[in-house]
Coordinates of N, CA and C in Angstrom, one line a residue:
M1 N 21.7 -6.4 27.3 CA 21.2 -5.1 26.7 C 19.7 -5.3 26.3
A2 N 18.9 -4.3 26.7 CA 17.5 -4.3 26.4 C 17.3 -4.2 24.9
P3 N 16.3 -4.9 24.4 CA 16.0 -4.8 22.9 C 15.6 -3.4 22.6
R4 N 16.0 -3.0 21.4 CA 15.6 -1.6 20.9 C 14.3 -1.7 20.1
S5 N 13.5 -0.8 20.4 CA 12.2 -0.8 19.7 C 12.4 -0.3 18.2
P6 N 11.6 -0.9 17.3 CA 11.6 -0.4 15.9 C 11.2 1.0 15.8
S7 N 11.7 1.7 14.8 CA 11.4 3.1 14.5 C 10.0 3.2 13.8
A8 N 9.6 2.2 13.0 CA 8.4 2.3 12.2 C 8.1 0.9 11.8
A9 N 7.0 0.7 11.0 CA 6.6 -0.6 10.6 C 5.8 -0.4 9.3
V10 N 5.8 -1.5 8.5 CA 5.0 -1.6 7.3 C 4.2 -2.9 7.4
L11 N 2.9 -2.8 7.1 CA 2.0 -3.9 7.1 C 1.5 -4.1 5.7
V12 N 1.8 -5.3 5.2 CA 1.5 -5.7 3.8 C 0.2 -6.5 3.7
L13 N -0.7 -6.1 2.8 CA -2.0 -6.8 2.7 C -2.1 -7.2 1.2
H14 N -2.1 -8.5 1.0 CA -2.2 -9.0 -0.4 C -3.7 -9.0 -0.8
G15 N -3.9 -9.3 -2.1 CA -5.2 -9.2 -2.7 C -6.0 -10.5 -2.4
G16 N -7.2 -10.5 -2.9 CA -8.1 -11.7 -2.7 C -9.2 -11.7 -3.7
Y17 N -10.4 -12.0 -3.2 CA -11.6 -12.1 -4.1 C -12.8 -11.4 -3.5
E18 N -13.7 -11.1 -4.4 CA -14.9 -10.4 -3.9 C -15.6 -11.3 -2.9
N19 N -15.7 -12.6 -3.2 CA -16.4 -13.5 -2.4 C -15.6 -14.8 -2.2
G20 N -15.7 -15.4 -1.0 CA -14.9 -16.6 -0.7 C -14.7 -16.7 0.8
T21 N -15.5 -17.6 1.4 CA -15.4 -17.8 2.8 C -14.4 -18.9 3.3
E22 N -13.8 -19.6 2.3 CA -12.8 -20.6 2.6 C -11.5 -19.9 2.9
P23 N -10.6 -20.5 3.7 CA -9.3 -19.9 4.0 C -8.4 -19.9 2.7
P24 N -7.5 -19.0 2.6 CA -6.6 -19.0 1.5 C -5.7 -20.3 1.5
P25 N -5.3 -20.7 0.3 CA -4.5 -21.9 0.3 C -3.1 -21.6 0.9
P26 N -2.4 -22.6 1.3 CA -1.1 -22.4 1.9 C 0.0 -22.0 0.9
G27 N 1.1 -21.3 1.4 CA 2.3 -21.1 0.7 C 2.1 -20.5 -0.7
L28 N 2.9 -21.1 -1.6 CA 2.9 -20.6 -3.0 C 1.6 -20.8 -3.7
L29 N 0.7 -21.6 -3.2 CA -0.6 -21.8 -3.8 C -1.5 -20.6 -3.6
N30 N -1.2 -19.8 -2.7 CA -1.9 -18.5 -2.5 C -1.3 -17.5 -3.4
L31 N -1.8 -17.4 -4.6 CA -1.2 -16.6 -5.7 C -1.2 -15.1 -5.3
P32 N -2.3 -14.6 -4.7 CA -2.3 -13.2 -4.3 C -1.2 -12.9 -3.3
G33 N -1.0 -13.8 -2.4 CA 0.1 -13.6 -1.4 C 1.5 -13.7 -2.0
T34 N 1.6 -14.7 -2.9 CA 2.9 -14.9 -3.6 C 3.3 -13.7 -4.4
R35 N 2.3 -13.0 -5.0 CA 2.5 -11.8 -5.8 C 3.2 -10.7 -5.0
M36 N 3.0 -10.7 -3.7 CA 3.5 -9.6 -2.9 C 4.9 -9.9 -2.3
R37 N 5.4 -11.1 -2.5 CA 6.7 -11.5 -1.9 C 7.8 -10.6 -2.4
P38 N 7.9 -10.3 -3.7 CA 9.0 -9.4 -4.2 C 9.0 -8.1 -3.5
F39 N 7.8 -7.6 -3.2 CA 7.6 -6.3 -2.6 C 8.1 -6.3 -1.1
V40 N 7.8 -7.4 -0.5 CA 8.3 -7.6 0.9 C 9.8 -7.7 0.9
R41 N 10.4 -8.5 0.0 CA 11.8 -8.6 0.0 C 12.5 -7.2 -0.3
A42 N 11.9 -6.5 -1.2 CA 12.5 -5.2 -1.6 C 12.4 -4.2 -0.4
L43 N 11.3 -4.3 0.3 CA 11.2 -3.4 1.5 C 12.2 -3.8 2.6
R44 N 12.3 -5.1 2.8 CA 13.2 -5.5 3.9 C 14.7 -5.1 3.5
R45 N 15.0 -5.2 2.3 CA 16.4 -4.8 1.9 C 16.5 -3.3 2.1
A46 N 15.5 -2.5 1.7 CA 15.6 -1.1 1.7 C 15.6 -0.5 3.1
T47 N 14.9 -1.2 4.0 CA 14.8 -0.7 5.4 C 15.7 -1.5 6.4
R48 N 16.3 -2.6 5.9 CA 17.1 -3.4 6.8 C 16.2 -3.9 8.0
A49 N 15.0 -4.3 7.6 CA 14.0 -4.7 8.6 C 14.4 -6.0 9.3
P50 N 14.2 -6.1 10.6 CA 14.4 -7.4 11.3 C 13.4 -8.4 10.9
E51 N 13.9 -9.7 10.7 CA 13.0 -10.7 10.2 C 12.2 -11.3 11.3
S52 N 12.6 -11.4 12.6 CA 11.9 -12.2 13.6 C 11.3 -11.4 14.7
G53 N 11.4 -10.1 14.7 CA 10.8 -9.3 15.7 C 11.7 -8.2 16.2
P54 N 11.2 -7.3 17.1 CA 12.0 -6.2 17.6 C 13.2 -6.6 18.4
E55 N 13.3 -7.8 18.9 CA 14.5 -8.2 19.6 C 15.7 -8.3 18.7
S56 N 15.5 -8.3 17.3 CA 16.6 -8.3 16.4 C 17.3 -7.0 16.3
G57 N 16.7 -5.9 16.9 CA 17.4 -4.7 16.8 C 16.5 -3.6 16.2
A58 N 16.8 -2.3 16.4 CA 16.0 -1.3 15.9 C 16.0 -1.3 14.4
G59 N 14.9 -0.9 13.8 CA 14.8 -0.8 12.4 C 13.3 -0.6 12.0
V60 N 12.9 -1.1 10.8 CA 11.6 -1.0 10.4 C 11.0 -2.4 10.3
L61 N 10.0 -2.7 11.0 CA 9.3 -4.0 10.9 C 8.5 -4.1 9.6
V62 N 8.6 -5.2 8.9 CA 7.8 -5.5 7.8 C 7.0 -6.8 8.1
R63 N 5.7 -6.6 8.2 CA 4.8 -7.8 8.5 C 3.7 -7.9 7.5
Q64 N 3.1 -9.1 7.4 CA 2.1 -9.4 6.4 C 0.8 -9.8 7.1
V65 N -0.3 -9.4 6.6 CA -1.6 -9.8 7.2 C -1.9 -11.2 6.7
R66 N -2.4 -12.0 7.7 CA -2.9 -13.3 7.3 C -4.4 -13.3 7.4
Y67 N -5.0 -13.6 6.2 CA -6.5 -13.5 6.1 C -7.1 -14.9 6.6
A68 N -8.2 -14.8 7.3 CA -9.0 -16.0 7.6 C -9.8 -16.5 6.5
H69 N -10.1 -15.6 5.5 CA -11.0 -16.0 4.4 C -10.4 -15.4 3.1
R70 N -10.7 -16.1 2.0 CA -10.1 -15.6 0.7 C -10.8 -14.3 0.2
G71 N -12.1 -14.1 0.6 CA -12.8 -13.0 0.0 C -13.2 -11.9 1.0
W72 N -13.7 -10.8 0.4 CA -14.2 -9.7 1.1 C -15.5 -10.0 1.8
N73 N -16.4 -10.6 1.0 CA -17.7 -11.2 1.5 C -18.6 -10.1 1.9
G74 N -18.8 -9.1 1.0 CA -19.9 -8.1 1.2 C -19.7 -7.3 2.5
S75 N -20.9 -7.2 3.2 CA -20.8 -6.4 4.5 C -20.0 -7.0 5.6
R76 N -19.6 -8.3 5.4 CA -18.7 -8.9 6.4 C -17.4 -8.2 6.4
A77 N -16.9 -7.8 5.3 CA -15.6 -7.1 5.1 C -14.5 -7.8 5.9
D78 N -14.4 -9.1 5.6 CA -13.5 -10.0 6.4 C -12.1 -9.4 6.4
A79 N -11.6 -9.0 5.2 CA -10.2 -8.5 5.1 C -10.0 -7.3 6.0
L80 N -10.9 -6.4 6.1 CA -10.8 -5.3 6.9 C -10.6 -5.6 8.4
H81 N -11.4 -6.6 8.9 CA -11.3 -7.0 10.3 C -9.9 -7.7 10.5
D82 N -9.4 -8.4 9.5 CA -8.1 -9.0 9.7 C -7.0 -8.0 9.7
A83 N -7.2 -6.9 8.9 CA -6.2 -5.8 8.9 C -6.2 -5.1 10.2
L84 N -7.3 -4.8 10.8 CA -7.4 -4.1 12.1 C -6.8 -5.0 13.2
A85 N -7.0 -6.3 13.2 CA -6.5 -7.2 14.2 C -4.9 -7.2 14.0
A86 N -4.5 -7.2 12.8 CA -3.0 -7.2 12.5 C -2.4 -6.0 13.0
L87 N -3.0 -4.8 12.9 CA -2.5 -3.6 13.4 C -2.4 -3.6 14.9
D88 N -3.4 -4.1 15.5 CA -3.3 -4.2 17.0 C -2.1 -5.1 17.4
A89 N -2.0 -6.2 16.7 CA -0.9 -7.1 17.1 C 0.5 -6.5 16.8
L90 N 0.5 -5.7 15.7 CA 1.8 -5.1 15.3 C 2.2 -4.0 16.4
G91 N 1.2 -3.3 16.9 CA 1.5 -2.4 18.0 C 2.0 -3.0 19.2
E92 N 1.5 -4.2 19.5 CA 2.0 -4.9 20.7 C 3.4 -5.5 20.4
E93 N 3.6 -6.0 19.2 CA 4.9 -6.5 18.9 C 6.0 -5.5 19.0
A94 N 5.6 -4.3 18.5 CA 6.6 -3.2 18.5 C 6.8 -2.5 19.8
G95 N 6.1 -3.0 20.8 CA 6.4 -2.5 22.2 C 5.4 -1.4 22.6
G96 N 4.4 -1.2 21.8 CA 3.5 -0.1 22.1 C 2.1 -0.7 22.6
S97 N 1.2 0.2 22.8 CA -0.1 -0.2 23.3 C -1.1 -0.2 22.2
G98 N -0.7 0.1 21.0 CA -1.7 0.2 19.9 C -2.5 1.5 19.8
E99 N -2.1 2.4 20.7 CA -2.8 3.7 20.8 C -1.9 4.8 20.1
A100 N -2.5 6.0 19.9 CA -1.8 7.0 19.3 C -0.5 7.3 20.0
G101 N 0.6 7.5 19.2 CA 1.9 7.7 19.8 C 2.8 6.5 19.7
G102 N 2.2 5.4 19.3 CA 3.0 4.2 19.1 C 3.8 4.2 17.8
V103 N 4.3 3.0 17.4 CA 5.2 3.0 16.2 C 4.3 3.4 15.0
P104 N 4.9 4.3 14.2 CA 4.1 4.7 13.0 C 4.1 3.6 11.9
V105 N 3.0 3.4 11.3 CA 2.8 2.3 10.3 C 2.4 2.8 9.0
V106 N 3.0 2.3 7.9 CA 2.5 2.5 6.6 C 1.9 1.2 6.1
L107 N 0.7 1.3 5.6 CA 0.0 0.1 5.0 C 0.3 0.0 3.5
L108 N 0.6 -1.2 3.1 CA 0.9 -1.4 1.7 C -0.1 -2.6 1.2
G109 N -1.0 -2.2 0.4 CA -2.0 -3.2 0.0 C -2.2 -3.3 -1.5
H110 N -2.5 -4.5 -2.0 CA -2.8 -4.7 -3.4 C -4.3 -5.1 -3.6
S111 N -5.0 -4.5 -4.5 CA -6.3 -4.9 -4.9 C -7.3 -4.9 -3.7
M112 N -7.8 -6.1 -3.3 CA -8.6 -6.2 -2.1 C -7.9 -5.7 -0.9
G113 N -6.6 -6.1 -0.8 CA -5.8 -5.6 0.3 C -5.6 -4.1 0.4
A114 N -5.6 -3.4 -0.8 CA -5.6 -2.0 -0.8 C -6.9 -1.4 -0.3
R115 N -8.0 -2.1 -0.6 CA -9.3 -1.6 -0.1 C -9.3 -1.7 1.5
A116 N -8.8 -2.9 2.0 CA -8.7 -3.1 3.4 C -7.8 -2.0 4.1
A117 N -6.7 -1.7 3.4 CA -5.8 -0.7 3.9 C -6.4 0.6 4.0
L118 N -7.1 1.0 3.0 CA -7.8 2.3 3.0 C -8.8 2.5 4.1
L119 N -9.6 1.4 4.3 CA -10.6 1.5 5.3 C -10.1 1.3 6.7
A120 N -8.9 0.7 6.8 CA -8.3 0.5 8.1 C -7.4 1.7 8.5
A121 N -7.3 2.7 7.6 CA -6.3 3.8 7.8 C -6.7 4.7 9.0
G122 N -7.9 4.6 9.5 CA -8.3 5.4 10.7 C -7.7 4.8 12.0
H123 N -7.1 3.7 11.9 CA -6.4 3.1 13.1 C -5.3 4.1 13.6
P124 N -5.2 4.3 14.9 CA -4.2 5.4 15.4 C -2.8 5.2 15.0
L125 N -2.4 3.9 14.7 CA -1.0 3.7 14.3 C -0.7 4.1 12.9
V126 N -1.7 4.2 12.0 CA -1.4 4.4 10.6 C -1.1 5.8 10.3
R127 N 0.0 6.0 9.5 CA 0.4 7.3 9.1 C 0.2 7.5 7.6
G128 N 0.2 6.4 6.8 CA 0.1 6.5 5.4 C -0.3 5.2 4.8
V129 N -0.8 5.3 3.5 CA -1.3 4.1 2.8 C -0.7 4.2 1.4
V130 N -0.1 3.0 0.9 CA 0.3 2.9 -0.5 C -0.6 1.8 -1.0
G131 N -1.5 2.1 -2.0 CA -2.4 1.1 -2.6 C -2.0 0.8 -4.0
L132 N -1.9 -0.5 -4.3 CA -1.5 -0.9 -5.7 C -2.7 -1.5 -6.4
A133 N -3.1 -1.0 -7.5 CA -4.3 -1.5 -8.2 C -5.4 -1.6 -7.3
P134 N -5.8 -0.6 -6.5 CA -6.7 -0.8 -5.5 C -8.1 -1.0 -6.0
W135 N -8.9 -1.7 -5.1 CA -10.3 -1.9 -5.4 C -11.0 -0.7 -4.6
C136 N -11.6 0.2 -5.3 CA -12.2 1.4 -4.7 C -13.7 1.6 -5.1
P137 N -14.6 0.8 -4.5 CA -16.0 1.0 -4.8 C -16.4 2.4 -4.5
P138 N -17.3 3.0 -5.3 CA -17.7 4.4 -5.1 C -18.3 4.7 -3.8
G139 N -18.9 3.7 -3.1 CA -19.6 4.0 -1.8 C -18.7 3.9 -0.6
D140 N -17.4 3.6 -0.8 CA -16.6 3.4 0.4 C -16.3 4.8 1.0
P141 N -16.2 4.9 2.4 CA -16.0 6.1 3.0 C -14.5 6.6 2.9
V142 N -14.3 7.9 3.1 CA -12.9 8.4 3.0 C -12.6 9.3 4.2
T143 N -13.5 9.5 5.1 CA -13.2 10.4 6.3 C -12.1 9.8 7.2
Q144 N -12.0 8.5 7.2 CA -10.9 7.9 8.0 C -9.5 8.2 7.5
L145 N -9.4 8.7 6.3 CA -8.1 9.0 5.7 C -7.6 10.4 6.0
A146 N -8.4 11.2 6.7 CA -8.0 12.6 7.0 C -6.8 12.6 7.8
G147 N -5.8 13.4 7.4 CA -4.5 13.5 8.1 C -3.5 12.4 7.7
R148 N -3.9 11.5 6.8 CA -3.0 10.5 6.3 C -2.4 10.9 5.0
D149 N -1.2 10.3 4.7 CA -0.7 10.4 3.3 C -1.1 9.1 2.6
V150 N -1.7 9.3 1.4 CA -2.3 8.2 0.6 C -1.8 8.3 -0.8
V151 N -1.0 7.3 -1.3 CA -0.6 7.3 -2.7 C -1.1 6.0 -3.3
L152 N -1.9 6.1 -4.4 CA -2.5 5.0 -5.0 C -1.9 4.8 -6.4
V153 N -1.5 3.6 -6.8 CA -0.8 3.3 -8.0 C -1.7 2.4 -8.8
H154 N -1.9 2.7 -10.1 CA -2.8 1.9 -10.9 C -2.4 1.9 -12.4
S155 N -2.5 0.7 -13.0 CA -2.2 0.6 -14.4 C -3.3 1.2 -15.2
S156 N -2.9 1.8 -16.3 CA -3.9 2.4 -17.2 C -4.7 1.3 -17.9
R157 N -4.1 0.1 -17.9 CA -4.8 -1.0 -18.7 C -5.5 -2.0 -17.7
D158 N -5.6 -1.7 -16.5 CA -6.2 -2.6 -15.5 C -7.7 -2.9 -15.9
R159 N -8.0 -4.2 -16.0 CA -9.4 -4.6 -16.3 C -10.1 -5.3 -15.2
I160 N -9.4 -5.4 -14.0 CA -10.0 -6.0 -12.9 C -10.5 -5.0 -11.9
T161 N -9.7 -4.0 -11.6 CA -10.2 -2.8 -10.8 C -10.0 -1.6 -11.6
S162 N -10.8 -0.6 -11.3 CA -10.9 0.6 -12.1 C -9.9 1.7 -11.8
P163 N -9.1 2.2 -12.7 CA -8.2 3.3 -12.4 C -9.0 4.6 -12.3
Q164 N -10.2 4.7 -13.0 CA -11.0 5.9 -12.8 C -11.6 5.9 -11.4
A165 N -12.0 4.8 -10.8 CA -12.5 4.8 -9.5 C -11.4 5.2 -8.5
T166 N -10.2 4.8 -8.8 CA -9.0 5.1 -7.9 C -8.8 6.7 -8.0
Q167 N -8.9 7.2 -9.1 CA -8.7 8.7 -9.2 C -9.8 9.4 -8.5
S168 N -11.1 8.9 -8.5 CA -12.2 9.5 -7.8 C -12.0 9.4 -6.3
L169 N -11.5 8.3 -5.8 CA -11.3 8.1 -4.4 C -10.2 9.1 -3.9
T170 N -9.1 9.2 -4.8 CA -8.0 10.1 -4.4 C -8.5 11.5 -4.3
T171 N -9.4 11.9 -5.1 CA -10.0 13.3 -5.1 C -10.9 13.4 -3.9
R172 N -11.7 12.4 -3.6 CA -12.7 12.5 -2.5 C -11.9 12.6 -1.2
A173 N -10.8 11.7 -1.1 CA -10.1 11.7 0.2 C -9.3 13.0 0.4
R174 N -8.8 13.6 -0.7 CA -8.2 15.0 -0.5 C -9.2 16.0 0.0
R175 N -10.4 16.0 -0.5 CA -11.4 16.9 0.0 C -11.8 16.6 1.5
A176 N -11.6 15.4 1.9 CA -11.9 15.0 3.3 C -10.7 15.3 4.3
G177 N -9.6 15.8 3.7 CA -8.5 16.1 4.6 C -7.3 15.2 4.5
A178 N -7.3 14.3 3.6 CA -6.1 13.5 3.4 C -5.1 14.2 2.4
R179 N -3.9 13.8 2.5 CA -2.9 14.2 1.5 C -2.7 13.1 0.5
T180 N -3.1 13.3 -0.8 CA -3.3 12.2 -1.7 C -2.6 12.4 -3.0
C181 N -2.3 11.3 -3.7 CA -1.7 11.3 -5.0 C -2.0 10.0 -5.7
M182 N -2.1 10.1 -7.0 CA -2.3 8.8 -7.8 C -1.2 8.8 -8.8
V183 N -0.6 7.6 -9.0 CA 0.5 7.4 -10.0 C 0.0 6.4 -11.0
T184 N 0.0 6.7 -12.3 CA -0.4 5.8 -13.3 C 0.8 5.1 -13.9
V185 N 0.6 3.8 -14.1 CA 1.7 2.9 -14.7 C 1.2 2.6 -16.1
R186 N 1.8 3.2 -17.1 CA 1.4 2.9 -18.5 C 1.9 1.5 -18.9
G187 N 1.0 0.7 -19.5 CA 1.5 -0.6 -19.9 C 1.5 -1.6 -18.8
G188 N 1.1 -1.3 -17.6 CA 1.1 -2.3 -16.6 C -0.2 -3.1 -16.6
D189 N -0.4 -3.9 -15.6 CA -1.6 -4.8 -15.5 C -2.0 -5.0 -14.0
H190 N -3.1 -5.6 -13.8 CA -3.6 -5.7 -12.4 C -2.7 -6.6 -11.6
A191 N -2.1 -7.6 -12.2 CA -1.3 -8.5 -11.4 C 0.1 -8.0 -11.2
M192 N 0.4 -6.8 -11.8 CA 1.8 -6.2 -11.6 C 2.9 -7.1 -12.2
I193 N 2.6 -7.9 -13.2 CA 3.6 -8.7 -13.8 C 4.2 -7.9 -15.0
R194 N 3.4 -7.2 -15.8 CA 4.0 -6.3 -16.8 C 4.7 -5.2 -16.1
R195 N 6.0 -4.9 -16.5 CA 6.8 -3.9 -15.9 C 7.0 -4.1 -14.4
A196 N 7.1 -5.4 -14.0 CA 7.3 -5.7 -12.6 C 8.4 -4.9 -11.9
P197 N 9.6 -4.8 -12.5 CA 10.6 -4.1 -11.8 C 10.3 -2.6 -11.5
A198 N 9.5 -2.0 -12.4 CA 9.1 -0.6 -12.1 C 8.1 -0.6 -11.0
W199 N 7.2 -1.5 -10.9 CA 6.2 -1.6 -9.8 C 7.0 -1.7 -8.4
H200 N 8.0 -2.6 -8.4 CA 8.8 -2.9 -7.2 C 9.6 -1.6 -6.8
R201 N 10.2 -1.0 -7.7 CA 11.0 0.2 -7.4 C 10.2 1.3 -6.9
L202 N 9.1 1.6 -7.6 CA 8.2 2.7 -7.2 C 7.6 2.4 -5.9
T203 N 7.1 1.2 -5.6 CA 6.5 0.9 -4.3 C 7.5 1.1 -3.2
T204 N 8.7 0.6 -3.4 CA 9.8 0.8 -2.3 C 10.1 2.2 -2.1
T205 N 10.1 3.0 -3.1 CA 10.4 4.4 -3.0 C 9.3 5.1 -2.2
L206 N 8.0 4.8 -2.6 CA 6.9 5.4 -1.9 C 6.8 5.1 -0.5
V207 N 6.9 3.8 -0.1 CA 6.8 3.3 1.3 C 7.9 3.9 2.1
T208 N 9.2 3.9 1.6 CA 10.3 4.4 2.4 C 10.2 5.9 2.5
G209 N 9.6 6.6 1.5 CA 9.4 8.0 1.5 C 8.4 8.4 2.6
L210 N 7.3 7.7 2.6 CA 6.3 8.0 3.6 C 6.7 7.6 5.0
L211 N 7.6 6.6 5.2 CA 8.2 6.3 6.5 C 9.2 7.4 7.0
G212 N 9.8 8.1 6.0 CA 10.8 9.0 6.3 C 12.2 8.5 6.3
T213 N 12.3 7.2 5.8 CA 13.6 6.6 5.7 C 14.2 6.8 4.3
G214 N 13.4 7.3 3.4 CA 13.9 7.6 2.0 C 13.3 8.9 1.6
S215 N 13.5 9.2 0.3 CA 12.9 10.5 -0.3 C 11.9 10.2 -1.3
L216 N 10.8 10.9 -1.2 CA 9.7 10.8 -2.2 C 10.1 11.6 -3.5
P217 N 9.7 11.1 -4.6 CA 10.0 11.9 -5.9 C 9.3 13.3 -5.7
E218 N 9.9 14.3 -6.2 CA 9.4 15.7 -6.0 C 8.0 15.9 -6.5
P219 N 7.6 15.3 -7.6 CA 6.2 15.5 -8.1 C 5.2 14.8 -7.1
V220 N 5.6 13.7 -6.4 CA 4.7 13.1 -5.5 C 4.6 14.0 -4.2
T221 N 5.7 14.6 -3.8 CA 5.6 15.5 -2.6 C 4.7 16.7 -3.0
A222 N 4.8 17.2 -4.2 CA 4.0 18.3 -4.6 C 2.5 18.0 -4.6
A223 N 2.2 16.8 -5.2 CA 0.8 16.3 -5.3 C 0.2 16.1 -3.9
L224 N 1.0 15.6 -2.9 CA 0.5 15.4 -1.6 C 0.2 16.8 -0.9
G225 N 0.8 17.8 -1.4 CA 0.6 19.1 -0.8 C -0.5 19.9 -1.5
L226 N -1.2 19.4 -2.4 CA -2.3 20.1 -3.1 C -3.4 20.5 -2.2
P227 N -4.1 21.6 -2.4 CA -5.2 21.9 -1.6 C -6.4 21.0 -1.8
P228 N -7.4 21.0 -0.9 CA -8.5 20.1 -1.1 C -9.3 20.4 -2.3
T229 N -9.2 21.6 -2.9 CA -10.0 22.0 -4.0 C -9.3 21.6 -5.4
A230 N -8.2 21.0 -5.3 CA -7.5 20.7 -6.5 C -8.3 19.8 -7.5
E231 N -8.1 19.9 -8.7 CA -8.7 19.1 -9.7 C -8.1 17.7 -9.7
P232 N -8.9 16.7 -10.1 CA -8.4 15.3 -10.1 C -7.1 15.1 -10.9
T233 N -7.0 15.8 -12.0 CA -5.8 15.6 -12.9 C -4.6 16.2 -12.2
E234 N -4.7 17.2 -11.3 CA -3.6 17.8 -10.7 C -2.9 16.8 -9.8
G235 N -3.6 15.9 -9.2 CA -3.0 14.9 -8.3 C -2.7 13.6 -8.9
T236 N -2.8 13.5 -10.2 CA -2.5 12.3 -11.0 C -1.2 12.4 -11.7
L237 N -0.3 11.5 -11.5 CA 1.0 11.6 -12.1 C 1.3 10.4 -13.0
D238 N 2.2 10.5 -13.9 CA 2.6 9.4 -14.8 C 4.0 8.9 -14.3
L239 N 4.0 7.6 -14.0 CA 5.3 7.0 -13.5 C 6.5 7.4 -14.4
D240 N 6.3 7.4 -15.7 CA 7.4 7.6 -16.6 C 7.9 9.1 -16.6
R241 N 7.1 9.9 -16.0 CA 7.5 11.3 -15.9 C 8.0 11.8 -14.5
L242 N 8.1 10.8 -13.6 CA 8.6 11.2 -12.3 C 10.2 11.3 -12.4
R243 N 10.7 12.3 -11.7 CA 12.1 12.6 -11.8 C 12.8 11.5 -11.0
P244 N 13.8 10.8 -11.6 CA 14.6 9.8 -10.8 C 15.4 10.4 -9.8
R245 N 15.6 9.7 -8.7 CA 16.5 10.1 -7.6 C 17.6 9.1 -7.4
R246 N 18.7 9.5 -7.0 CA 19.8 8.6 -6.7 C 19.7 8.0 -5.3
G247 N 20.4 6.9 -5.0 CA 20.3 6.4 -3.7 C 19.6 5.0 -3.7
P248 N 19.8 4.2 -2.6 CA 19.2 2.9 -2.6 C 17.7 2.9 -2.5
A249 N 17.1 4.0 -1.9 CA 15.6 4.0 -1.9 C 15.1 4.9 -3.0
G250 N 15.9 5.4 -3.8 CA 15.4 6.3 -4.8 C 14.8 5.6 -6.0
L251 N 13.9 6.4 -6.7 CA 13.3 5.8 -7.9 C 14.2 5.9 -9.1
Q252 N 14.5 4.8 -9.7 CA 15.4 4.7 -10.8 C 14.6 4.7 -12.1
P253 N 15.2 5.0 -13.2 CA 14.5 5.0 -14.5 C 13.8 3.7 -14.8
S254 N 12.6 3.7 -15.3 CA 11.8 2.5 -15.6 C 12.3 1.9 -16.9
P255 N 12.2 0.6 -17.0 CA 12.6 0.0 -18.3 C 11.5 0.2 -19.3

């Protein structure tokens, strides 16, 4: 029997540092990578993703970017180049050419990884981006996000990256033609350790919703449908006010 191609894919991009040309440490010593492991496990459970490749059967592939360097490193933008190379490789693994019409991909990034995901979203395979505590410098472009679904999640207490900058990018991207939404996690933190179960549930719900294998919370769907002229506050939601949904991919009440 010929192997069945996956229906979609998720590419996970962990965080890093503003500067650092050395390679990330291996295994659990790579704390930004370790931080994303619960998210990867939750997504694989929710999507029944094959672990070893498309030969395992149809489903949703969940893959992780491997960075060559720990840092972004200014104009080198090392993490962005790694993300684009990973997208090309994912297209080949999924049986496509990496061109438009191949397997649809949702990018899931944290911090530096979210910045890389946002900038790599112009790749033809990308259909959406979920960014966690994203790093959103004010000069970063947004035109590559046109036609994409973009949901950014940020703690109101984050002291490493700016939730205000995230809201600004969400608004700028909407005006550039993206469908955008921001969700605020009250009482969270940059490392996503505080209220960790809520971060995991929300992220799984958002990713599966953008993939079409689950349902997005109604307020998120409404925010994604806002016109380009909407005010920043209209597209900003509070996690604790999202309506819970039933089902394995649904958003459950937060602790």
